[in-house]
C-alpha atoms as a printed R data frame, in Angstrom:
    type eleno elety resid chain resno       x       y       z
1   ATOM     1    CA   UNK     A     1 131.263 -53.497  85.187
2   ATOM     2    CA   UNK     A     2 133.007 -56.635  86.437
3   ATOM     3    CA   UNK     A     3 133.637 -57.890  82.918
4   ATOM     4    CA   UNK     A     4 134.939 -54.523  81.797
5   ATOM     5    CA   UNK     A     5 137.470 -54.591  84.656
6   ATOM     6    CA   UNK     A     6 138.373 -58.179  83.745
7   ATOM     7    CA   UNK     A     7 138.871 -57.172  80.120
8   ATOM     8    CA   UNK     A     8 141.145 -54.290  81.084
9   ATOM     9    CA   UNK     A     9 143.148 -56.577  83.375
10  ATOM    10    CA   UNK     A    10 143.497 -59.292  80.741
11  ATOM    11    CA   UNK     A    11 144.662 -56.949  78.019
12  ATOM    12    CA   UNK     A    12 147.042 -54.888  80.143
13  ATOM    13    CA   UNK     A    13 148.689 -57.717  82.101
14  ATOM    14    CA   UNK     A    14 148.998 -60.449  79.495
15  ATOM    15    CA   UNK     A    15 147.623 -63.086  81.905
16  ATOM    16    CA   UNK     A    16 145.936 -66.208  80.620
17  ATOM    17    CA   UNK     A    17 142.309 -66.972  81.459
18  ATOM    18    CA   UNK     A    18 143.366 -69.604  84.019
19  ATOM    19    CA   UNK     A    19 145.751 -67.202  85.772
20  ATOM    20    CA   UNK     A    20 143.070 -64.529  85.902
21  ATOM    21    CA   UNK     A    21 140.573 -66.929  87.481
22  ATOM    22    CA   UNK     A    22 143.277 -68.056  89.916
23  ATOM    23    CA   UNK     A    23 143.862 -64.475  91.049
24  ATOM    24    CA   UNK     A    24 140.142 -63.587  91.199
25  ATOM    25    CA   UNK     A    25 138.971 -66.649  93.145
26  ATOM    26    CA   UNK     A    26 140.505 -65.966  96.583
27  ATOM    27    CA   UNK     A    27 139.041 -62.470  96.732
28  ATOM    28    CA   UNK     A    28 135.574 -63.667  95.806
29  ATOM    29    CA   UNK     A    29 135.745 -66.578  98.259
30  ATOM    30    CA   UNK     A    30 136.905 -64.376 101.131
31  ATOM    31    CA   UNK     A    31 134.163 -61.895 100.302
32  ATOM    32    CA   UNK     A    32 131.362 -64.471 100.104
33  ATOM    33    CA   UNK     A    33 132.317 -66.834 102.960
34  ATOM    34    CA   UNK     A    34 131.329 -64.520 105.850
35  ATOM    35    CA   UNK     A    35 128.045 -63.663 104.149
36  ATOM    36    CA   UNK     A    36 127.215 -67.355 103.710
37  ATOM    37    CA   UNK     A    37 128.074 -68.159 107.327
38  ATOM    38    CA   UNK     A    38 125.997 -65.257 108.660
39  ATOM    39    CA   UNK     A    39 122.966 -65.846 106.474
40  ATOM    40    CA   UNK     A    40 122.950 -69.657 106.404
41  ATOM    41    CA   UNK     A    41 124.214 -70.545 109.901
42  ATOM    42    CA   UNK     A    42 120.985 -72.321 110.838
43  ATOM    43    CA   UNK     A    43 121.158 -74.386 107.629
44  ATOM    44    CA   UNK     A    44 124.748 -75.546 108.276
45  ATOM    45    CA   UNK     A    45 124.001 -77.230 111.624
46  ATOM    46    CA   UNK     A    46 123.504 -80.616 109.945
47  ATOM    47    CA   UNK     A    47 127.256 -80.753 109.193
48  ATOM    48    CA   UNK     A    48 127.846 -82.089 112.715
49  ATOM    49    CA   UNK     A    49 127.062 -85.591 111.396
50  ATOM    50    CA   UNK     A    50 130.012 -87.160 109.482
51  ATOM    51    CA   UNK     A    51 127.938 -88.885 106.782
52  ATOM    52    CA   UNK     A    52 126.200 -85.586 105.997
53  ATOM    53    CA   UNK     A    53 129.533 -83.824 105.492
54  ATOM    54    CA   UNK     A    54 130.449 -86.117 102.571
55  ATOM    55    CA   UNK     A    55 127.022 -85.660 101.022
56  ATOM    56    CA   UNK     A    56 127.306 -81.875 101.426
57  ATOM    57    CA   UNK     A    57 130.824 -81.773  99.969
58  ATOM    58    CA   UNK     A    58 129.690 -83.691  96.874
59  ATOM    59    CA   UNK     A    59 126.621 -81.501  96.607
60  ATOM    60    CA   UNK     A    60 128.818 -78.381  96.645
61  ATOM    61    CA   UNK     A    61 131.767 -79.631  94.552
62  ATOM    62    CA   UNK     A    62 129.873 -80.750  91.448
63  ATOM    63    CA   UNK     A    63 128.030 -77.443  90.821
64  ATOM    64    CA   UNK     A    64 131.150 -75.584  91.967
65  ATOM    65    CA   UNK     A    65 133.241 -77.335  89.330
66  ATOM    66    CA   UNK     A    66 130.658 -76.527  86.654
67  ATOM    67    CA   UNK     A    67 130.609 -72.883  87.767
68  ATOM    68    CA   UNK     A    68 134.413 -72.818  87.614
69  ATOM    69    CA   UNK     A    69 134.353 -74.125  84.035
70  ATOM    70    CA   UNK     A    70 131.732 -71.548  83.071
71  ATOM    71    CA   UNK     A    71 133.813 -68.749  84.613
72  ATOM    72    CA   UNK     A    72 136.924 -69.985  82.813
73  ATOM    73    CA   UNK     A    73 135.067 -69.995  79.489
74  ATOM    74    CA   UNK     A    74 133.635 -66.529  80.142
75  ATOM    75    CA   UNK     A    75 137.063 -65.091  80.977
76  ATOM    76    CA   UNK     A    76 138.528 -66.684  77.841
77  ATOM    77    CA   UNK     A    77 135.668 -65.216  75.790
78  ATOM    78    CA   UNK     A    78 136.327 -61.749  77.228
79  ATOM    79    CA   UNK     A    79 140.046 -62.152  76.516
80  ATOM    80    CA   UNK     A    80 139.508 -63.178  72.895
81  ATOM    81    CA   UNK     A    81 136.651 -60.764  72.117
82  ATOM    82    CA   UNK     A    82 135.342 -58.121  74.525
83  ATOM    83    CA   UNK     A    83 133.029 -57.660  77.483
84  ATOM    84    CA   UNK     A    84 130.368 -56.386  75.074
85  ATOM    85    CA   UNK     A    85 130.278 -59.787  73.386
86  ATOM    86    CA   UNK     A    86 129.644 -61.483  76.715
87  ATOM    87    CA   UNK     A    87 126.818 -59.043  77.471
88  ATOM    88    CA   UNK     A    88 125.193 -59.613  74.082
89  ATOM    89    CA   UNK     A    89 125.373 -63.401  74.481
90  ATOM    90    CA   UNK     A    90 123.950 -63.110  78.006
91  ATOM    91    CA   UNK     A    91 120.958 -61.193  76.674
92  ATOM    92    CA   UNK     A    92 120.586 -63.662  73.814
93  ATOM    93    CA   UNK     A    93 120.562 -66.515  76.335
94  ATOM    94    CA   UNK     A    94 117.744 -64.814  78.234
95  ATOM    95    CA   UNK     A    95 115.665 -64.415  75.080
96  ATOM    96    CA   UNK     A    96 116.239 -68.052  74.073
97  ATOM    97    CA   UNK     A    97 115.285 -69.206  77.582
98  ATOM    98    CA   UNK     A    98 112.038 -67.220  77.445
99  ATOM    99    CA   UNK     A    99 111.173 -68.558  73.986
100 ATOM   100    CA   UNK     A   100 111.988 -72.098  75.148
101 ATOM   101    CA   UNK     A   101 109.657 -71.732  78.126
102 ATOM   102    CA   UNK     A   102 106.880 -70.441  75.865
103 ATOM   103    CA   UNK     A   103 107.253 -73.225  73.299
104 ATOM   104    CA   UNK     A   104 107.967 -76.183  75.577
105 ATOM   105    CA   UNK     A   105 106.113 -75.340  78.792
106 ATOM   106    CA   UNK     A   106 103.319 -73.211  77.338
107 ATOM   107    CA   UNK     A   107 104.134 -70.175  79.480
108 ATOM   108    CA   UNK     A   108 102.299 -66.974  78.655
109 ATOM   109    CA   UNK     A   109 103.973 -63.587  78.464
110 ATOM   110    CA   UNK     A   110 102.813 -60.007  78.076
111 ATOM   111    CA   UNK     A   111 104.336 -57.100  76.214
112 ATOM   112    CA   UNK     A   112 105.433 -55.625  79.540
113 ATOM   113    CA   UNK     A   113 107.599 -58.697  80.198
114 ATOM   114    CA   UNK     A   114 109.399 -58.332  76.881
């Protein structure tokens, strides 16, 4: 549903992928920040120590930057193709991940899991 709304926005407004991510990010951050503070308050107590703050910031920024790049690529893919393409590739990624785990790690699966 989210990608369908993104596709409609991209095609009707003429925004680039970067502009779309720029406009979507504040809303998602404002939505998620209170939930994180409420659910993880006991885990954030270690930020009182200054050396831990730097470690935490680096620990959050690196995966955050990678997630930003992934989101930018996904929005560009939806702009160029459609939200259906993103859904098909997402399902394909799941199948490849399962096959990889079977071949490399020797995981067993049943018909019910497929």
